[in-house]
Short mmCIF file of C-alpha atoms in Angstrom, two decimals:
data_model
loop_
_atom_site.label_atom_id
_atom_site.label_comp_id
_atom_site.label_asym_id
_atom_site.label_seq_id
_atom_site.Cartn_x
_atom_site.Cartn_y
_atom_site.Cartn_z
CA MET Y 253 105.60 80.79 80.77
CA ARG Y 254 106.72 80.12 84.10
CA ARG Y 255 106.81 83.05 86.72
CA PHE Y 256 110.39 84.54 87.20
CA GLN Y 257 111.01 84.31 90.77
CA HIS Y 258 113.00 87.51 91.55
CA GLY Y 259 113.27 91.10 91.99
CA GLY Y 260 114.82 92.80 88.59
CA ASP Y 261 112.91 91.84 85.52
CA VAL Y 262 113.15 94.91 84.03
CA TYR Y 263 113.22 93.26 80.74
CA GLY Y 264 108.80 91.99 81.02
CA ASN Y 265 108.41 95.26 82.13
CA PRO Y 266 110.15 97.91 79.78
CA GLY Y 267 109.70 101.50 81.28
CA ALA Y 268 108.71 100.54 84.58
CA ILE Y 269 111.08 102.36 88.00
CA ASP Y 270 112.20 99.13 89.45
CA PHE Y 271 112.05 99.17 93.04
CA SER Y 272 111.89 95.25 93.10
CA ALA Y 273 115.87 94.25 92.73
CA SER Y 274 117.50 95.48 96.25
CA LEU Y 275 120.63 96.97 94.28
CA ASN Y 276 122.54 100.32 95.62
CA PRO Y 277 120.37 103.19 94.82
CA ALA Y 278 123.37 105.81 94.65
CA GLY Y 279 124.58 103.32 90.65
CA MET Y 280 127.72 101.33 90.19
CA PRO Y 281 130.81 103.55 91.07
CA PRO Y 282 131.24 106.75 88.24
CA SER Y 283 134.75 104.93 88.79
CA ALA Y 284 134.32 100.90 88.24
CA ARG Y 285 132.33 102.77 84.77
CA GLN Y 286 135.24 104.88 83.97
CA THR Y 287 137.49 101.66 84.38
CA LEU Y 288 135.21 99.86 81.92
CA VAL Y 289 134.69 102.21 79.23
CA ASP Y 290 139.37 102.45 79.44
CA HIS Y 291 139.53 98.58 79.40
CA VAL Y 292 136.96 97.76 76.46
CA ASP Y 293 139.86 96.75 74.86
CA ASP Y 294 140.28 94.54 77.30
CA PHE Y 295 136.78 92.05 76.21
CA GLU Y 296 138.13 90.13 73.64
CA HIS Y 297 140.70 88.13 76.21
CA TYR Y 298 139.62 85.28 78.57
CA PRO Y 299 139.47 86.54 81.67
CA ASP Y 300 142.12 85.46 84.52
CA PRO Y 301 140.85 82.57 85.79
CA LEU Y 302 142.84 82.97 89.13
CA CYS Y 303 141.03 86.61 89.72
CA ARG Y 304 144.36 87.02 90.77
CA GLU Y 305 143.52 91.21 90.90
CA LEU Y 306 140.65 90.37 91.94
CA THR Y 307 141.00 87.88 94.60
CA ALA Y 308 143.59 90.98 96.53
CA ALA Y 309 140.79 93.57 96.30
CA ILE Y 310 138.82 91.73 97.95
CA ALA Y 311 140.69 90.36 100.58
CA ARG Y 312 141.92 93.80 101.24
CA PHE Y 313 138.17 95.36 101.45
CA GLU Y 314 137.84 92.68 103.81
CA GLY Y 315 141.26 92.18 105.97
CA VAL Y 316 141.50 88.50 105.67
CA ALA Y 317 144.23 86.33 103.87
CA GLU Y 318 144.01 86.20 100.36
CA SER Y 319 143.84 82.46 100.48
CA TRP Y 320 140.38 82.44 102.13
CA VAL Y 321 138.93 84.82 98.85
CA VAL Y 322 136.75 82.66 96.07
CA PRO Y 323 135.23 84.82 93.99
CA THR Y 324 131.76 83.65 91.75
CA ALA Y 325 129.95 85.48 89.38
CA GLY Y 326 127.46 86.97 91.62
CA ALA Y 327 126.36 85.05 95.56
CA THR Y 328 124.53 82.53 93.54
CA ASP Y 329 126.95 80.85 91.59
CA ALA Y 330 128.81 80.74 95.49
CA PHE Y 331 125.90 79.01 96.49
CA ALA Y 332 125.52 76.66 94.18
CA ARG Y 333 128.67 76.14 94.74
CA LEU Y 334 129.31 75.42 98.07
CA CYS Y 335 126.25 72.54 97.36
CA ALA Y 336 128.78 70.95 94.63
CA ALA Y 337 131.71 71.19 96.67
CA LEU Y 338 129.57 69.44 99.75
CA HIS Y 339 126.92 67.55 98.50
CA PRO Y 340 125.08 68.25 102.17
CA ARG Y 341 122.19 65.64 102.56
CA GLU Y 342 119.42 67.60 104.39
CA ALA Y 343 119.57 71.68 105.61
CA LEU Y 344 118.24 74.10 106.52
CA VAL Y 345 116.82 77.19 106.00
CA CYS Y 346 114.98 80.24 106.94
CA ALA Y 347 111.72 81.64 105.91
CA PRO Y 348 110.71 83.94 104.77
CA GLY Y 349 114.18 83.98 102.97
CA TYR Y 350 115.62 84.22 99.65
CA SER Y 351 114.88 81.21 97.30
CA GLY Y 352 118.15 80.68 96.36
CA TYR Y 353 119.76 78.42 98.57
CA GLU Y 354 116.53 76.22 98.05
CA GLN Y 355 116.76 75.94 94.93
CA ALA Y 356 120.74 75.68 94.36
CA LEU Y 357 119.69 72.51 97.72
CA GLU Y 358 116.94 71.28 95.64
CA GLN Y 359 120.01 71.19 92.43
CA CYS Y 360 122.62 68.63 94.42
CA GLY Y 361 119.60 66.20 96.15
CA CYS Y 362 119.35 67.80 99.19
CA ALA Y 363 116.42 68.07 101.90
CA VAL Y 364 115.28 70.93 102.45
CA ARG Y 365 113.85 71.90 106.55
CA ARG Y 366 112.59 75.58 107.26
CA HIS Y 367 112.83 76.84 110.17
CA PHE Y 368 109.94 79.87 110.33
CA LEU Y 369 110.75 83.45 111.12
CA ARG Y 370 107.89 84.60 113.23
CA ALA Y 371 105.65 88.21 112.58
CA GLU Y 372 105.30 88.75 116.56
CA GLU Y 373 108.43 88.62 117.35
CA GLY Y 374 109.54 91.28 114.00
CA PHE Y 375 110.92 88.55 111.89
CA LEU Y 376 114.29 88.02 113.82
CA VAL Y 377 116.25 85.60 114.32
CA THR Y 378 116.36 84.41 117.41
CA GLU Y 379 118.31 81.84 118.94
CA ARG Y 380 115.03 79.12 118.43
CA LEU Y 381 117.50 78.99 115.25
CA ALA Y 382 120.49 77.60 116.95
CA ASP Y 383 118.18 74.66 119.31
CA SER Y 384 116.24 73.74 115.87
CA LEU Y 385 120.06 72.29 114.91
CA ASP Y 386 121.13 68.90 115.03
CA HIS Y 387 122.76 66.20 113.64
CA ALA Y 388 120.81 65.17 110.33
CA LEU Y 389 122.02 68.44 109.17
CA ASP Y 390 124.66 68.98 106.52
CA LEU Y 391 124.30 72.95 106.36
CA VAL Y 392 122.18 75.91 107.60
CA PHE Y 393 122.05 79.01 105.75
CA ILE Y 394 121.66 82.25 107.27
CA ALA Y 395 121.16 85.46 105.94
CA ASN Y 396 122.60 88.93 107.75
CA PRO Y 397 120.32 90.96 107.25
CA ASN Y 398 117.58 88.64 105.94
CA ASN Y 399 115.95 88.90 102.36
CA PRO Y 400 113.02 89.65 101.56
CA THR Y 401 112.80 90.76 105.82
CA GLY Y 402 115.44 93.36 105.54
CA ARG Y 403 116.60 92.66 109.74
CA CYS Y 404 120.07 92.04 110.70
CA VAL Y 405 121.52 88.82 113.03
CA ALA Y 406 122.05 89.91 116.30
CA PRO Y 407 126.32 89.13 117.16
CA SER Y 408 124.88 87.11 120.54
CA VAL Y 409 122.63 85.27 118.36
CA LEU Y 410 124.71 83.85 115.37
CA ARG Y 411 127.47 82.78 117.76
CA ALA Y 412 124.96 80.67 119.74
CA CYS Y 413 124.02 79.17 116.35
CA LEU Y 414 128.00 79.03 114.96
CA GLU Y 415 128.91 77.20 117.88
CA ARG Y 416 125.41 74.57 118.06
CA ALA Y 417 126.45 74.19 114.60
CA ARG Y 418 130.06 73.65 115.00
CA THR Y 419 128.97 70.96 118.16
CA LEU Y 420 126.98 69.26 115.61
CA GLY Y 421 129.48 69.47 112.41
CA ILE Y 422 127.14 72.09 110.28
CA VAL Y 423 128.77 74.16 108.23
CA VAL Y 424 126.65 77.72 108.47
CA VAL Y 425 126.74 79.44 104.98
CA LEU Y 426 126.14 83.03 106.20
CA ASP Y 427 124.53 85.46 103.35
CA GLU Y 428 125.63 88.69 103.97
CA CYS Y 429 125.42 90.27 100.84
CA PHE Y 430 123.60 93.68 102.01
CA VAL Y 431 125.56 93.74 105.25
CA ASP Y 432 127.70 96.80 103.32
CA LEU Y 433 124.38 98.57 102.86
CA SER Y 434 122.50 97.88 106.51
CA GLU Y 435 123.73 99.00 109.78
CA SER Y 436 125.12 95.42 110.99
CA GLN Y 437 129.24 95.20 110.92
CA ARG Y 438 131.09 91.98 109.29
CA SER Y 439 130.72 88.78 110.21
CA ASN Y 440 134.58 88.36 109.01
CA GLY Y 441 135.98 88.13 112.25
CA LEU Y 442 134.46 84.79 113.20
CA LEU Y 443 136.21 83.51 110.21
CA GLU Y 444 139.27 82.39 112.18
CA GLU Y 445 137.73 81.27 114.99
CA PHE Y 446 135.30 79.32 113.40
CA ASP Y 447 136.18 77.05 111.08
CA ASN Y 448 132.78 76.07 110.05
CA LEU Y 449 131.55 79.26 108.79
CA VAL Y 450 131.11 80.27 104.71
CA ILE Y 451 130.40 83.91 104.00
CA VAL Y 452 128.61 84.61 100.77
CA LYS Y 453 128.59 88.09 99.49
CA ALA Y 454 128.16 89.99 96.50
CA LEU Y 455 129.04 93.02 94.90
CA THR Y 456 126.20 92.84 92.68
CA LYS Y 457 124.68 94.45 95.45
CA THR Y 458 127.13 96.39 97.00
CA PHE Y 459 127.98 98.41 94.14
CA ALA Y 460 125.32 97.87 92.23
CA LEU Y 461 126.82 95.96 89.49
CA ALA Y 462 123.63 93.59 89.31
CA GLY Y 463 124.23 92.49 85.30
CA LEU Y 464 128.21 92.15 85.81
CA ARG Y 465 127.90 89.02 88.10
CA VAL Y 466 130.28 89.21 90.60
CA GLY Y 467 130.98 88.15 94.85
CA TYR Y 468 132.67 85.81 96.40
CA ALA Y 469 133.08 83.41 99.24
CA LEU Y 470 135.15 83.42 102.78
CA SER Y 471 136.13 80.41 104.66
CA ALA Y 472 139.31 79.49 107.00
CA ASP Y 473 139.16 75.70 105.92
CA GLN Y 474 141.27 75.70 103.04
CA GLU Y 475 140.23 72.57 101.88
CA LEU Y 476 136.95 74.17 101.47
CA VAL Y 477 138.51 76.60 100.25
CA ARG Y 478 140.07 74.35 97.14
CA ARG Y 479 137.26 72.54 96.64
CA LEU Y 480 134.66 75.08 96.13
CA GLY Y 481 137.21 76.84 93.76
CA GLN Y 482 136.83 73.34 91.39
CA ALA Y 483 133.82 73.86 91.81
CA GLY Y 484 132.88 76.22 89.34
CA GLN Y 485 133.39 76.56 85.50
CA PRO Y 486 136.85 77.90 84.09
CA TRP Y 487 136.50 82.16 83.48
CA ALA Y 488 133.14 82.53 85.29
CA VAL Y 489 134.08 85.75 86.41
CA SER Y 490 134.31 87.87 83.12
CA VAL Y 491 136.85 90.36 82.25
CA PRO Y 492 134.64 93.84 83.06
CA ALA Y 493 133.45 91.60 86.74
CA GLN Y 494 136.78 92.18 87.48
CA LEU Y 495 137.41 94.95 86.59
CA ALA Y 496 134.70 96.75 87.03
CA GLY Y 497 135.16 94.20 91.15
CA VAL Y 498 138.68 95.48 91.60
CA THR Y 499 138.09 99.11 90.84
CA SER Y 500 134.57 99.62 93.34
CA LEU Y 501 136.89 97.73 96.28
CA THR Y 502 139.10 100.86 96.27
CA ASP Y 503 136.54 103.05 96.32
CA LYS Y 504 136.90 104.67 99.42
CA THR Y 505 133.79 107.43 99.52
CA TYR Y 506 131.47 105.32 97.24
CA LEU Y 507 129.81 103.13 100.79
CA PRO Y 508 129.78 105.93 103.00
CA ARG Y 509 127.52 107.98 100.55
CA SER Y 510 125.99 105.33 99.81
CA LEU Y 511 124.82 104.55 103.52
CA GLU Y 512 124.10 108.22 103.87
CA LEU Y 513 121.65 108.17 101.28
CA ILE Y 514 119.65 104.44 102.54
CA ARG Y 515 119.35 106.42 106.35
CA ARG Y 516 117.96 109.51 104.67
CA GLU Y 517 115.77 107.87 102.25
CA ARG Y 518 114.78 104.24 103.79
CA GLU Y 519 112.66 107.09 107.00
CA ARG Y 520 110.73 109.39 104.64
CA LEU Y 521 109.68 106.02 102.57
CA ILE Y 522 109.08 104.21 106.33
CA ALA Y 523 106.57 107.35 106.44
CA ALA Y 524 104.82 107.30 103.12
CA LEU Y 525 103.86 103.75 103.81
CA THR Y 526 102.75 104.21 107.25
CA SER Y 527 100.86 107.49 106.44
CA HIS Y 528 98.49 105.38 103.78
CA GLY Y 529 98.13 102.75 107.22
CA LEU Y 530 100.45 99.90 105.56
CA SER Y 531 101.79 98.43 108.30
CA VAL Y 532 106.20 98.12 107.38
CA VAL Y 533 108.21 95.21 108.94
CA PRO Y 534 111.63 97.71 110.85
CA SER Y 535 114.41 97.54 108.12
CA ASP Y 536 118.12 97.33 108.27
CA THR Y 537 119.09 97.67 105.44
CA ASN Y 538 118.24 99.12 101.77
CA TYR Y 539 114.56 97.72 101.27
CA LEU Y 540 111.35 97.28 103.29
CA LEU Y 541 108.96 94.87 103.51
CA PHE Y 542 106.23 95.53 104.31
CA GLN Y 543 101.79 94.77 103.87
CA GLY Y 544 99.42 96.65 102.18
CA PRO Y 545 96.07 95.08 100.04
CA VAL Y 546 96.14 92.50 97.60
CA GLY Y 547 96.57 93.30 93.72
CA LEU Y 548 98.59 96.46 95.19
CA ALA Y 549 102.37 95.43 92.99
CA GLU Y 550 99.92 94.58 89.69
CA ARG Y 551 98.06 98.05 90.45
CA LEU Y 552 101.39 100.66 90.95
CA LEU Y 553 103.06 98.78 87.87
CA ASP Y 554 99.48 100.15 85.87
CA GLN Y 555 101.30 103.69 87.63
CA GLY Y 556 105.06 102.68 86.07
CA VAL Y 557 106.67 100.98 89.11
CA LEU Y 558 107.59 97.68 89.51
CA ILE Y 559 107.18 96.50 93.24
CA ARG Y 560 108.16 93.00 94.65
CA SER Y 561 105.58 90.55 95.87
CA CYS Y 562 106.09 88.29 97.94
CA ASP Y 563 103.06 85.83 97.44
CA ASN Y 564 105.79 83.52 97.00
CA PHE Y 565 107.97 83.60 99.92
CA ASP Y 566 107.11 80.81 102.39
CA GLY Y 567 106.09 81.99 105.59
CA LEU Y 568 104.93 85.20 104.00
CA GLY Y 569 101.36 86.24 101.42
CA GLU Y 570 99.50 87.80 98.94
CA LEU Y 571 99.22 90.48 101.24
CA TRP Y 572 103.25 90.97 102.13
CA TYR Y 573 105.28 93.10 99.47
CA ARG Y 574 108.87 94.78 99.40
CA ILE Y 575 110.04 97.72 97.82
CA ALA Y 576 114.13 98.80 97.52
CA VAL Y 577 115.47 102.46 98.46
CA ARG Y 578 116.00 104.09 95.67
CA THR Y 579 117.26 108.31 94.96
CA GLU Y 580 115.15 110.74 96.31
CA ARG Y 581 113.84 111.28 92.64
CA GLU Y 582 112.62 107.84 92.43
CA ASN Y 583 111.19 107.43 96.03
CA ALA Y 584 108.69 110.31 95.35
CA GLN Y 585 107.32 108.69 92.45
CA LEU Y 586 106.92 105.92 94.36
CA ILE Y 587 105.13 107.75 97.19
CA ALA Y 588 102.93 109.93 94.05
CA ALA Y 589 102.18 106.30 92.70
CA LEU Y 590 101.61 105.23 96.17
CA GLU Y 591 99.47 108.18 96.77
CA GLU Y 592 97.63 107.52 93.82
CA VAL Y 593 96.41 103.38 93.37
CA LEU Y 594 95.79 103.85 97.58
CA ALA Y 595 93.15 107.33 97.40
#
């Protein structure tokens, strides 16, 4: 059986506490959970193919026009639609970075070029990325914050990349799946200025709705919005995904409480990792990239804790690992397991 390239394989590791998938540690909003219970009889119907209520809720949440919104079955669906709609010949991705970009690009026959982030620069995206853009490229993928490094992109660097890309006729796909769980600001204010910008987000991360598969793309380019809408399968976003998405997006207290939890517990985990002499990359969001001994993931799994080995990320290797920031109780269990295996 081939190895699953992402985190979150709780089915192959039953009973383990999952630190391998970077979801909101607050869990599904109680309001969304209640909505699903109240509307369970609606699941026998086809979903709204135009996602009318969800589109309106996303537009209000992001402060953009409804005509700029394309609901999708998670961010991965959005990446696949972009490739199907644009038919890129050559694209640039950052490494280390989310492997889903390359998977979507390879499926449409696109050549992939890698821009390596440097450990000595703290794995930050710098203006080196803007300098690396050229006429051969059709697409560039940038993540804010980046996964697995947890680093946000400075607004000045992002602007430099967008301006350079616009000059060259390159579409910039900005993955902001974790931005609402980070110290960064949303970039949707740039959409009107840059019609070569597409922002992709996932409610699966922001509101811990991973099992429901719901996300969206944002663009001011109306022709691209039309093509993205046509590139997906009909009824791509299920009834429960639309219902939970609408309710989550209108919950005004959930995200502020989530950010408070993430900030507090992230510092606690950093302190625990560094106390064992492990090197931790500074993070702006709800996960941490760090270096540890070979085999650490397997030893922690023996203790009932599942973390993400980063040995299959380009630019990293077998000494790198990623953990999600979880609840206080779960983080305490991880810290205890680390003390056991690193003693």
